mmCIF file of C-alpha atoms in Angstrom:
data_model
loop_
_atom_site.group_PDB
_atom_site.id
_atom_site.type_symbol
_atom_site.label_atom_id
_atom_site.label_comp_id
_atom_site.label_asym_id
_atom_site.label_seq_id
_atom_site.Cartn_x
_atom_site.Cartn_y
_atom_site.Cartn_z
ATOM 1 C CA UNK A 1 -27.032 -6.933 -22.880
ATOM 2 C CA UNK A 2 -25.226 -6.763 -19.713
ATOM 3 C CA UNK A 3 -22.787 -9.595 -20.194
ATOM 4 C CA UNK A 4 -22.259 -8.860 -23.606
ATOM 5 C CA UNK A 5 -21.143 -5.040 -22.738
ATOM 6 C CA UNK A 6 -19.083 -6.728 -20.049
ATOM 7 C CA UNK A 7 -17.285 -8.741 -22.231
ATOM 8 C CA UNK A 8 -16.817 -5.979 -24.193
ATOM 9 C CA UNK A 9 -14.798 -3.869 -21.468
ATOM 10 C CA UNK A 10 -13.053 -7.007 -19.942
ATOM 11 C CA UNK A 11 -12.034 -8.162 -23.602
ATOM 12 C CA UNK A 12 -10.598 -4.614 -24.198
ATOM 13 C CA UNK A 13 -8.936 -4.048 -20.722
ATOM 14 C CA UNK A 14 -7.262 -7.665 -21.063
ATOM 15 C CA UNK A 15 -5.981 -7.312 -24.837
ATOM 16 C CA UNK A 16 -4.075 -3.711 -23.470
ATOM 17 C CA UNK A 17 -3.158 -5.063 -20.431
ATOM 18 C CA UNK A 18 -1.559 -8.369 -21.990
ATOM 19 C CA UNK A 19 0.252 -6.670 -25.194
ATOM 20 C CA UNK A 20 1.791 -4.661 -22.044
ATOM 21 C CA UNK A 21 2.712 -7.686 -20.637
ATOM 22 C CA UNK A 22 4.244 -9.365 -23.737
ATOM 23 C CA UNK A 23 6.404 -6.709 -24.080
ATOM 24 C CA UNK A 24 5.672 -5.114 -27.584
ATOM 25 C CA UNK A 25 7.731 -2.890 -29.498
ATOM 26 C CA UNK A 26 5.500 -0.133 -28.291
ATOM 27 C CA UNK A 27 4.924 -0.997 -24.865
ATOM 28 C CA UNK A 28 8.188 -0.879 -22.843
ATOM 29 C CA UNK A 29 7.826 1.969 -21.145
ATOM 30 C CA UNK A 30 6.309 1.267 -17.702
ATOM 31 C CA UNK A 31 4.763 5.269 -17.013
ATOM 32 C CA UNK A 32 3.319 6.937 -19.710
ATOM 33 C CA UNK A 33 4.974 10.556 -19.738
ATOM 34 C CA UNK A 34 3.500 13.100 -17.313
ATOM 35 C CA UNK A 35 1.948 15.517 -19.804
ATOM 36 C CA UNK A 36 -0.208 12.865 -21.252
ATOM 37 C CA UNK A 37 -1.555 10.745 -17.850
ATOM 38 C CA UNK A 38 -2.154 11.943 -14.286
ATOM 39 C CA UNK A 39 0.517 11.743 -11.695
ATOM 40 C CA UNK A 40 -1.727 10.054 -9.301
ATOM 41 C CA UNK A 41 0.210 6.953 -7.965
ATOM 42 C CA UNK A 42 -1.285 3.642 -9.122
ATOM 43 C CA UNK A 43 -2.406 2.299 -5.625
ATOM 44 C CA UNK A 44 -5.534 1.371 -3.703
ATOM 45 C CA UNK A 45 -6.905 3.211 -0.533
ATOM 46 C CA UNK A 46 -8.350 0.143 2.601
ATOM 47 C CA UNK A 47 -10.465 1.030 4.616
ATOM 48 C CA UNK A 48 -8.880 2.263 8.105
ATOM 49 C CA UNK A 49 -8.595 -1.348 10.250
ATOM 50 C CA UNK A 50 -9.358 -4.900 8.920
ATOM 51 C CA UNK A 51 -12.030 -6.775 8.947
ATOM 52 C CA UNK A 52 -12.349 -9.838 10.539
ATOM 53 C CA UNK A 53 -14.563 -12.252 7.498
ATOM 54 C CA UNK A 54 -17.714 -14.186 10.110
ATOM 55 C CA UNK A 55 -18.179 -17.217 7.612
ATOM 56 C CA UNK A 56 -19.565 -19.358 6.564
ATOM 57 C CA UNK A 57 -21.576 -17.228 4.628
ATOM 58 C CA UNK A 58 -24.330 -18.949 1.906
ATOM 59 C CA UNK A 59 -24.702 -17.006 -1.263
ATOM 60 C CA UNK A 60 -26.092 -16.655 -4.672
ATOM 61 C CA UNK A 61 -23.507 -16.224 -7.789
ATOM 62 C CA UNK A 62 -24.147 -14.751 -10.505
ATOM 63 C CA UNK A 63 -24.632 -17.255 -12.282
ATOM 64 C CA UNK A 64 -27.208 -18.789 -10.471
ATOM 65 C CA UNK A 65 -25.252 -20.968 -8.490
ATOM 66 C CA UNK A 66 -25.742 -21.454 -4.064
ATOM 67 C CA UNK A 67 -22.601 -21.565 -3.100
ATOM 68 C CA UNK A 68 -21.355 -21.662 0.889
ATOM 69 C CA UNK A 69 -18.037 -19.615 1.606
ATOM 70 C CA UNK A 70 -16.009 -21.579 4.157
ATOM 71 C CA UNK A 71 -12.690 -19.691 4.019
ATOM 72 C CA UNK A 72 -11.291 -16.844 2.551
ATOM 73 C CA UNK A 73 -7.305 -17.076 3.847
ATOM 74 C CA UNK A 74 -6.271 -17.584 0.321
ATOM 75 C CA UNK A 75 -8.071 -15.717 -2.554
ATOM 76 C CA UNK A 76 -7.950 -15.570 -6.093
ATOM 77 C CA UNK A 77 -9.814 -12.096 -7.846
ATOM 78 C CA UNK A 78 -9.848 -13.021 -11.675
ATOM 79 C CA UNK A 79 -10.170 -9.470 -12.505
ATOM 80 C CA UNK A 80 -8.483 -5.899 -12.230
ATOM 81 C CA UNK A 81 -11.508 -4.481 -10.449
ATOM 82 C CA UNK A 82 -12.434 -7.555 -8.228
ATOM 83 C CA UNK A 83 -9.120 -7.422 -7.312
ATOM 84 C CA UNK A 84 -9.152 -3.533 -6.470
ATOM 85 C CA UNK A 85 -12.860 -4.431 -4.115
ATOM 86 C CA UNK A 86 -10.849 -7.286 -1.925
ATOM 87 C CA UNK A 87 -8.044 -5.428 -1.187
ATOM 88 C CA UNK A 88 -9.590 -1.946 -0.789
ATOM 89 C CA UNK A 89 -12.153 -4.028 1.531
ATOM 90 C CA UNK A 90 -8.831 -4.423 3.610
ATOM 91 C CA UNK A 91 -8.329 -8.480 2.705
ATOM 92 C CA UNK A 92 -5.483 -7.749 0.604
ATOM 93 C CA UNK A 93 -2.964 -9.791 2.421
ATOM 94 C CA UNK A 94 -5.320 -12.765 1.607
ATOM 95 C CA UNK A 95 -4.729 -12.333 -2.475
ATOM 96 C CA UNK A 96 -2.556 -15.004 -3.275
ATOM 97 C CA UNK A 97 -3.287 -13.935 -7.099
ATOM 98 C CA UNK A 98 -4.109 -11.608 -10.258
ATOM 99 C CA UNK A 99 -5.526 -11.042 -13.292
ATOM 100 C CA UNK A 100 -3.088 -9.072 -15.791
ATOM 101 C CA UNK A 101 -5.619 -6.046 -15.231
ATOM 102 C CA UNK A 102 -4.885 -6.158 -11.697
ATOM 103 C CA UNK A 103 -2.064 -2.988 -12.164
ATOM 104 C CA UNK A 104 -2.230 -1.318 -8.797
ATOM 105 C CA UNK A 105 1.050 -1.134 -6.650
ATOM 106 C CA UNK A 106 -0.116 -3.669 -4.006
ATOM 107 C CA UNK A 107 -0.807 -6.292 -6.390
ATOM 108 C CA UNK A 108 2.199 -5.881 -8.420
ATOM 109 C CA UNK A 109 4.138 -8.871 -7.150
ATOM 110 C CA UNK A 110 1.314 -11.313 -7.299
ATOM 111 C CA UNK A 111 1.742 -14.250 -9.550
ATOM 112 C CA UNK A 112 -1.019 -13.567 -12.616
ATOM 113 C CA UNK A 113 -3.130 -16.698 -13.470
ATOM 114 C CA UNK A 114 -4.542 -15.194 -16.766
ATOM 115 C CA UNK A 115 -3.310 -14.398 -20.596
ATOM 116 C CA UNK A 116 -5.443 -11.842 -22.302
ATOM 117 C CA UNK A 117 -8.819 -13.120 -21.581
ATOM 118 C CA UNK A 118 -7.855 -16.730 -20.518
ATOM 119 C CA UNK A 119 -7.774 -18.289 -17.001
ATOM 120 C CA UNK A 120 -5.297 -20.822 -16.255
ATOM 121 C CA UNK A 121 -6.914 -23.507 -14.463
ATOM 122 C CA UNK A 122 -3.047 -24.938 -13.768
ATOM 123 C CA UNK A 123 -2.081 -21.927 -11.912
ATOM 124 C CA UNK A 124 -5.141 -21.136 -9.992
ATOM 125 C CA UNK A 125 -5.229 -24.552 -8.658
ATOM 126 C CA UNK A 126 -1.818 -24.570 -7.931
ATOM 127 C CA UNK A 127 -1.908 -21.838 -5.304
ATOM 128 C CA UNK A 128 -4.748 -23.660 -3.365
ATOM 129 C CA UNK A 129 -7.320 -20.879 -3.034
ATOM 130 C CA UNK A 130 -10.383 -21.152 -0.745
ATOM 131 C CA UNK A 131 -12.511 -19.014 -2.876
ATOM 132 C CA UNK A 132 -12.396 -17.773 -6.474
ATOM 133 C CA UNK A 133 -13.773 -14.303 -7.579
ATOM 134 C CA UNK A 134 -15.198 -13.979 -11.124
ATOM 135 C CA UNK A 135 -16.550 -11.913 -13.856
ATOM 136 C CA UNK A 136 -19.715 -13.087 -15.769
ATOM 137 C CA UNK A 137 -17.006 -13.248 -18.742
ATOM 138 C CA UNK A 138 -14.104 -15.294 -17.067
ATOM 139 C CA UNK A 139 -13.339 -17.950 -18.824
ATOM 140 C CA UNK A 140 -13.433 -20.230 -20.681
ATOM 141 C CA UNK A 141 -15.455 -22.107 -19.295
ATOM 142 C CA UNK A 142 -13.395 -25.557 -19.601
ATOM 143 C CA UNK A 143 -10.647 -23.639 -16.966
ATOM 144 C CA UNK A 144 -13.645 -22.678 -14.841
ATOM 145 C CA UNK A 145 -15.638 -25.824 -14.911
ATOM 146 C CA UNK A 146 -12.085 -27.585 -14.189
ATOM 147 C CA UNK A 147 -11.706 -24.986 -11.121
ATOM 148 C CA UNK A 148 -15.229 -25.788 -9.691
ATOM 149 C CA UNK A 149 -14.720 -29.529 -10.263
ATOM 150 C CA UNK A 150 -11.293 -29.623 -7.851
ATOM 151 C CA UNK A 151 -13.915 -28.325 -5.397
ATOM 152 C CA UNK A 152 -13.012 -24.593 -5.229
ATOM 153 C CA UNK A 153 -16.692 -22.124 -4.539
ATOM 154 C CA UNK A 154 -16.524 -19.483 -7.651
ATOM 155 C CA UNK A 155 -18.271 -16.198 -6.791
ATOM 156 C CA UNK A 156 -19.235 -15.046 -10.451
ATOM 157 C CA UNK A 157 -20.165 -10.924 -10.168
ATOM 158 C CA UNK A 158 -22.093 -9.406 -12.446
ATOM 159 C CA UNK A 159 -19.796 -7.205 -15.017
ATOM 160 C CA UNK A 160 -19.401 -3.339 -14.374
ATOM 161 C CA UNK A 161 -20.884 -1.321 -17.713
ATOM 162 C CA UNK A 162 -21.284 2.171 -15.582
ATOM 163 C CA UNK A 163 -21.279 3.836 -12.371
ATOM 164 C CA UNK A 164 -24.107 2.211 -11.167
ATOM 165 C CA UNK A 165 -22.663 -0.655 -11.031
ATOM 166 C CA UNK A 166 -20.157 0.149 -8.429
ATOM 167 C CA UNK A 167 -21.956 -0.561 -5.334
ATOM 168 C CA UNK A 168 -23.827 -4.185 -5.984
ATOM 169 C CA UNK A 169 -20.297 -5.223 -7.048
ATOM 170 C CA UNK A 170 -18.619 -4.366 -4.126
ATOM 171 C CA UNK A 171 -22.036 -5.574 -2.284
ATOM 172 C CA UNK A 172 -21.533 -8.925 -3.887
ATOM 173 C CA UNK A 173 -17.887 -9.136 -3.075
ATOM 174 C CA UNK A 174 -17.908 -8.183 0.731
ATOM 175 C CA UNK A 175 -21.221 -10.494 1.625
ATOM 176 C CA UNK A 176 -19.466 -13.382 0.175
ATOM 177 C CA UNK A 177 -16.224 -12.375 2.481
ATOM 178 C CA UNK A 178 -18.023 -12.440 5.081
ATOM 179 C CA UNK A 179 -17.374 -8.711 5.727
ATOM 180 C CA UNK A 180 -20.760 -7.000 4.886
ATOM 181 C CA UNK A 181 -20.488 -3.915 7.106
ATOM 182 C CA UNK A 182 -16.838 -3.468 5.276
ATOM 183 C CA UNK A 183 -18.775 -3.231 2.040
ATOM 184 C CA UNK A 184 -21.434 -1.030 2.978
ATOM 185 C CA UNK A 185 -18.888 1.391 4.097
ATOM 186 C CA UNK A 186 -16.633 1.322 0.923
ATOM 187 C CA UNK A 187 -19.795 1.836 -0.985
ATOM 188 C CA UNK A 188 -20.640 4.979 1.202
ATOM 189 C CA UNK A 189 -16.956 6.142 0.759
ATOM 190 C CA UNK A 190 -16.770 5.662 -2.992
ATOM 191 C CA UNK A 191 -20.184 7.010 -3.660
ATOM 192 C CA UNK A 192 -19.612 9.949 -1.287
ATOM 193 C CA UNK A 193 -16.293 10.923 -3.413
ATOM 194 C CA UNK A 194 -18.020 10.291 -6.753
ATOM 195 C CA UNK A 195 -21.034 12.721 -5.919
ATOM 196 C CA UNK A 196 -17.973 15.367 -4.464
ATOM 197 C CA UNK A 197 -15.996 15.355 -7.902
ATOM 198 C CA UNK A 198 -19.638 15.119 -10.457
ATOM 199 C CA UNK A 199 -20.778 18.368 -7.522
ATOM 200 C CA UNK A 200 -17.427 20.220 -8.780
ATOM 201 C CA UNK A 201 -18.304 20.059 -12.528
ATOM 202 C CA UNK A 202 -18.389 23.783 -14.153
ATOM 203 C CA UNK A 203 -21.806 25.077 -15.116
ATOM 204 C CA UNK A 204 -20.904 27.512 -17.166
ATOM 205 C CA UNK A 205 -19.365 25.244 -20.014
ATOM 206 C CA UNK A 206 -21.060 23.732 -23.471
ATOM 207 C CA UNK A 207 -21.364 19.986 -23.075
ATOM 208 C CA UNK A 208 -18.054 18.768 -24.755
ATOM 209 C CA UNK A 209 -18.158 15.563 -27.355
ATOM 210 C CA UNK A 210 -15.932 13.283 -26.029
ATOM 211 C CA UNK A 211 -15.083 10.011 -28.177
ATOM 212 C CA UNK A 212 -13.908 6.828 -26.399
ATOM 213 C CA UNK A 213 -10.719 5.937 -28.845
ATOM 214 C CA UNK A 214 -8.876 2.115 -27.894
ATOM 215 C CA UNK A 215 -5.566 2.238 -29.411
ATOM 216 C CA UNK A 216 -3.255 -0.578 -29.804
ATOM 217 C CA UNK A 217 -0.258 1.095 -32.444
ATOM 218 C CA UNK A 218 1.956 -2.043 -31.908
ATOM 219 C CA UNK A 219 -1.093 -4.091 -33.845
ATOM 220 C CA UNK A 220 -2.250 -1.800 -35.504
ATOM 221 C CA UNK A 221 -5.748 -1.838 -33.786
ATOM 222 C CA UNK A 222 -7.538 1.384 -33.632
ATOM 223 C CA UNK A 223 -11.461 1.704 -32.773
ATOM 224 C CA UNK A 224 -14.305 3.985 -31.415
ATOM 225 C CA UNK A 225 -16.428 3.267 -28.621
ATOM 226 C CA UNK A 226 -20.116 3.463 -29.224
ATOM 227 C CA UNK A 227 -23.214 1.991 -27.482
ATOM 228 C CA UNK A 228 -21.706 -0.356 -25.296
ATOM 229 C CA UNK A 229 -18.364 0.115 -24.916
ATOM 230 C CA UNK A 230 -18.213 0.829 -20.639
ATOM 231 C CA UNK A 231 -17.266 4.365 -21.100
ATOM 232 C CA UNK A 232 -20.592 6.295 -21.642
ATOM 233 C CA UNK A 233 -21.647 6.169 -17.566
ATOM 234 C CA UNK A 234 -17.964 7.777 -17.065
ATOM 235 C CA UNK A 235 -18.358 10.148 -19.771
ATOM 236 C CA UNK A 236 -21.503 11.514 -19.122
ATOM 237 C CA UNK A 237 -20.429 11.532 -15.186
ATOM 238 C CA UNK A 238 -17.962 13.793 -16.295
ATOM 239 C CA UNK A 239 -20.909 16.582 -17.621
ATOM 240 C CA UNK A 240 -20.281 15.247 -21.316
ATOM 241 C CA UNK A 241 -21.720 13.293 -24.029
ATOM 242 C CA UNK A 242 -20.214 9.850 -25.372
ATOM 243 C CA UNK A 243 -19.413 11.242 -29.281
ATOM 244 C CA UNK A 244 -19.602 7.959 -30.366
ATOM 245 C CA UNK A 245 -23.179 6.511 -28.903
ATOM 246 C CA UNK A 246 -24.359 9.814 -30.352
ATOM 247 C CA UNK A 247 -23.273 9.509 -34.090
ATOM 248 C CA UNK A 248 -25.121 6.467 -34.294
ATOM 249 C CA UNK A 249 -22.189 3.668 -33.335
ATOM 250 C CA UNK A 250 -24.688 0.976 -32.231
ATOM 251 C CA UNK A 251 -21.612 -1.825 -31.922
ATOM 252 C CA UNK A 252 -19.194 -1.760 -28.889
ATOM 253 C CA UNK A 253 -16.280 -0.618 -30.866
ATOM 254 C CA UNK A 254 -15.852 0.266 -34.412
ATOM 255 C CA UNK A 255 -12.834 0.403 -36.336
ATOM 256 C CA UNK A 256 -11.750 3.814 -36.745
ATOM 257 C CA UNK A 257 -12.188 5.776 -40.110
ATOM 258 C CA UNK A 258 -12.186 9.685 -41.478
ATOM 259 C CA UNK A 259 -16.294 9.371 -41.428
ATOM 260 C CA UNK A 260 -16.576 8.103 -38.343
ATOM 261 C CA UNK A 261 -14.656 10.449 -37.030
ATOM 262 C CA UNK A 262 -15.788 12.917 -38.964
ATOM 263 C CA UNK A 263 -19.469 12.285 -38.051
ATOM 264 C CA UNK A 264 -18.655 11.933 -34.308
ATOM 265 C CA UNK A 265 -16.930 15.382 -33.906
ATOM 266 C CA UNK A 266 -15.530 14.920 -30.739
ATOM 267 C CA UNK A 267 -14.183 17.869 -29.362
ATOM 268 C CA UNK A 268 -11.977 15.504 -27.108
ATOM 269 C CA UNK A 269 -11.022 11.884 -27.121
ATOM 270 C CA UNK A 270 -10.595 9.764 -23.911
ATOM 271 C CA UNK A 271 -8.049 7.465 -24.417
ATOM 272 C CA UNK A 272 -5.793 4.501 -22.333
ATOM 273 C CA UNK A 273 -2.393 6.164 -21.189
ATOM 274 C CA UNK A 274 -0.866 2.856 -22.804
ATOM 275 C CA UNK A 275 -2.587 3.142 -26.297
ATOM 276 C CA UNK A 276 -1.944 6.679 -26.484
ATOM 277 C CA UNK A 277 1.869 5.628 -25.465
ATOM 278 C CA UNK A 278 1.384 3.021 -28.482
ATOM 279 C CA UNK A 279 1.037 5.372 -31.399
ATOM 280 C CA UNK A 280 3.570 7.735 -30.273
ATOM 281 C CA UNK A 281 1.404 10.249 -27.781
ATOM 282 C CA UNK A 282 -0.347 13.227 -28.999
ATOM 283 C CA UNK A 283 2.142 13.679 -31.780
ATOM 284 C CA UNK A 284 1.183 10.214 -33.245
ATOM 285 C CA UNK A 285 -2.703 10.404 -32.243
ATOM 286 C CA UNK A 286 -3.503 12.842 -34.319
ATOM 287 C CA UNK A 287 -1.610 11.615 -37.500
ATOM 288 C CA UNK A 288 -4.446 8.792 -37.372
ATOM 289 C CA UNK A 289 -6.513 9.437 -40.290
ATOM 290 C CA UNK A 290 -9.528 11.477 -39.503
ATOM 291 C CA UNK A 291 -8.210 12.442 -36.374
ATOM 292 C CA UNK A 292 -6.625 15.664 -36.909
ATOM 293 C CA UNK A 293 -10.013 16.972 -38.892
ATOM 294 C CA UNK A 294 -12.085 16.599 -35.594
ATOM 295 C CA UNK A 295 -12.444 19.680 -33.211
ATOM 296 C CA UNK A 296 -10.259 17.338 -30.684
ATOM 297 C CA UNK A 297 -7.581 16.655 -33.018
ATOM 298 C CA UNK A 298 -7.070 20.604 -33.868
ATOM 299 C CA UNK A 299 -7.154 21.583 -29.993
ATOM 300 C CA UNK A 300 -5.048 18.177 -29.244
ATOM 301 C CA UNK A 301 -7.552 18.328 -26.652
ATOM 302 C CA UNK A 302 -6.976 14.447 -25.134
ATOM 303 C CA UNK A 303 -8.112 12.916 -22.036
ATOM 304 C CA UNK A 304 -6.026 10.049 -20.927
ATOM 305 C CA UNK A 305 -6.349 7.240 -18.069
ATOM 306 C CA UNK A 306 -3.767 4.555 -16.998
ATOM 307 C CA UNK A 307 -5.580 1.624 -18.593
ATOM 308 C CA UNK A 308 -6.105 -0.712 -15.370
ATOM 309 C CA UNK A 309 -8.727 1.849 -13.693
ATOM 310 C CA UNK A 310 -9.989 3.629 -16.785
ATOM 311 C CA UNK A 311 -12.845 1.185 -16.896
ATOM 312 C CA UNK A 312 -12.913 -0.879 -14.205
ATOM 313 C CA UNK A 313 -15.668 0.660 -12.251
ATOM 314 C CA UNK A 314 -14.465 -0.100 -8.604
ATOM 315 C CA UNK A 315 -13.688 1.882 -5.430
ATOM 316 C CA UNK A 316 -11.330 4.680 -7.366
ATOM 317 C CA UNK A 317 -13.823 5.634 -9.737
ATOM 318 C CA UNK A 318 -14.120 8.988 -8.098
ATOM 319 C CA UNK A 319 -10.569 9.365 -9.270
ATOM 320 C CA UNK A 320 -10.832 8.109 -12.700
ATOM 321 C CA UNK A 321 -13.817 10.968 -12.829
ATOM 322 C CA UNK A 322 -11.742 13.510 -11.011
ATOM 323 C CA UNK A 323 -8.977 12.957 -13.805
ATOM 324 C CA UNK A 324 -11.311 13.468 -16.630
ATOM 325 C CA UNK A 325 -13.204 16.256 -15.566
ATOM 326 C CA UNK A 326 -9.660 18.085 -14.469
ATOM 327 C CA UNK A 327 -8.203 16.995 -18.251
ATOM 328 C CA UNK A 328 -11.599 17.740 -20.101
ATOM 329 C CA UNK A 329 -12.287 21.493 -18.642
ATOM 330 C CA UNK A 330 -8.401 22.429 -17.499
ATOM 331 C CA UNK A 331 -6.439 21.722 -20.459
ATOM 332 C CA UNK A 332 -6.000 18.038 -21.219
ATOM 333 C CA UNK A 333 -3.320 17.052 -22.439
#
C-alpha cells in the first residue's frame, strides 16, 4: 500500500512538473498570479552552519539492500523532496543534480536527470556521483539497475504518503550522509513548526470538505483525489476532511465528473498553483462540469499550492500547512 500511494504522488508531481517543463500551451507562465498562490518565495531554509558528513557510514535501503556510503562530495537526489532534505540538511553545495520536481530557488540551475517519471541512467552517470538518493518508485528499474551496476551505492527511501512520514525520511537521508545529529535537528525544527501552525487552527469553525482536484487543462486531464492520493494527512492537518476519501473514492485519483463532484460536496478544493494556472484560474475552474454546483465552486472558495511542495512531505511542510489553513479559514482564493 505504501509504494503504491507513493507512486501515486510521485507519478502526479512528475506529470505537472514535466508538462511545465515541456512548455505547453498552458504552462508558460513561470508564477502563478498572486491572488490564486501564496507569495512565499520558492526556497529552502539550512540549518544554521554545515555539517561536516563522518563516513563511511553502513546502511540499510529501502529496498533491502546493505549498502556502505564512502563519499558524499557529489550527490544526485532523484526527487523534489529528497532533494529539499539534502540541501535543507546544509549539503546543498554537494547536489550536482535534480529531479524536474526539484523547483526550489537553490536547485534551479542544476542539470535535471529525469523526464516525467523516468531516470536517465546517461546523465546521472555522466556527472560522476558518489551516492544516489531514491524513491521506492524511481525508475525504471533498467536506468537504476544500470546506475548500481557502474558501481554507484543507491539509497532507496521509503515514499512520503502523510505527515508522518516526514521525519524517518529525513532520518534515512541524514544517517546515510553521515550527518545524523543534522537530521535529528531538522526533524525537531520541522516538527516543532508543524505542531505551531496545526496549534493555530480556529476552533470555532465546522470542519470544511476539502477535495484534492489535479488539473492538467493543456491535456485535458482532470481528476479527484480519494483514498490514496498523498493529500489526506495534509488535509486533515489542516482541521478538515479529504471530500474525496469520504464520498467513497477508494482509487488514488478518479476522473472528474458532475456525480462525483456532486457526491463529494467539497466546500473547497485544494489544487496545484500550475493546474489551476492550466484551466484558466478560478474563472476556468469552475466552468469544469460539476464544479460550479459544489458549495466550493459557488463560494470560489480554492486552496492552491505551488506544485513542487504541495505534496512532497519534506522540511517545509509546516508551510505548505500554514498556506492551507490561512487560504481555507481567511478567504482562499
Amino acid at each position: 500500500m505504501r509504494t503504491r500511494r507513493a507512486g501515486a504522488l510521485l507519478s502526479v508531481l512528475a506529470l505537472t512538473l514535466t508538462a511545465t517543463a515541456c512548455g505547453g500551451p498552458a504552462d508558460t507562465a513561470a508564477t502563478p498570479p498572486a491572488e490564486e498562490s501564496s507569495a512565499r518565495p520558492d526556497r529552502v531554509e539550512p540549518l544554521a552552519g554545515t555539517p561536516e558528513p563522518e563516513l563511511p557510514v553502513a546502511v540499510r535501503s529501502a529496498d533491502g539492500r546493505e549498502l556502505t556510503v564512502e563519499r558524499a562530495e557529489r550527490l544526485v537526489p532523484l526527487s523534489g523532496s529528497l532533494g529539499e532534505i539534502v540541501f535543507t540538511l546544509g549539503l546543498g553545495d554537494r547536489v550536482v543534480a535534480r529531479d524536474v520536481t526539484a523547483t526550489f530557488e537553490q536547485a534551479a540551475e542544476l542539470p535535471v536527470v529525469t523526464r516525467g517519471h523516468d531516470v536517465s541512467a546517461e546523465g546521472v552517470l555522466s556527472l560522476r556521483p558518489d551516492l544516489v538518493i531514491a524513491e521506492t518508485t524511481s525508475g525504471p528499474a533498467e536506468a537504476m539497475d544500470q546506475i548500481r551496476a557502474a558501481g554507484i551505492p543507491v539509497l532507496v527511501v521509503d515514499g512520503a504518503t502523510g505527515l508522518d512520514d516526514v521525519g524517518p525520511r529525513i532520518a534515512a537521508v541524514a544517517e546515510a550522509l553521515g550527518v545524523p545529529s543534522a537530521g535529528r535537528e531538522l526533524t525537531r525544527r520541522t516538527e516543532r513548526r508543524i505542531t505551531a501552525v496545526t496549534g493555530s487552527l480556529p476552533r470555532d469553525e465546522v470542519r470544511p470538505r476539502v477535495a484534492f482536484l489535479y488539473l492538467r487543462g493543456s491535456a485535458s486531464v482532470y481528476l479527484i483525489g480519494g483514498r490514496g492520493s498523498g493529500a489526506t494527512s495534509l488535509i486533515e492537518a489542516a482541521g478538515a476532511a479529504d471530500a474525496g476519501a469520504e464520498s467513497g473514492l477508494e482509487k488514488d485519483f478518479t476522473a472528474i465528473t458532475s456525480e462525483a463532484l456532486v457526491r463529494a460536496a467539497p466546500d473547497a478544493v485544494l489544487v496545484m498553483s500550475k493546474g489551476l494556472e492550466s484551466v484558466g484560474g478560478v474563472d476556468g475552474l469552475v466552468k469544469i462540469p460539476g464544479v460550479a454546483q459544489t458549495p466550493a465552486g459557488t463560494d470560489r472558495r480554492i486552496v492552491s499550492v505551488e506544485d513542487g511542495v504541495l505534496l512532497s512531505y519534506g522540511p517545509r511542510t509546516d508551510q505548505v500547512l500554514e498556506s492551507v489553513v490561512e487560504q481555507l479559514y481567511g478567504g482562499g482564493a
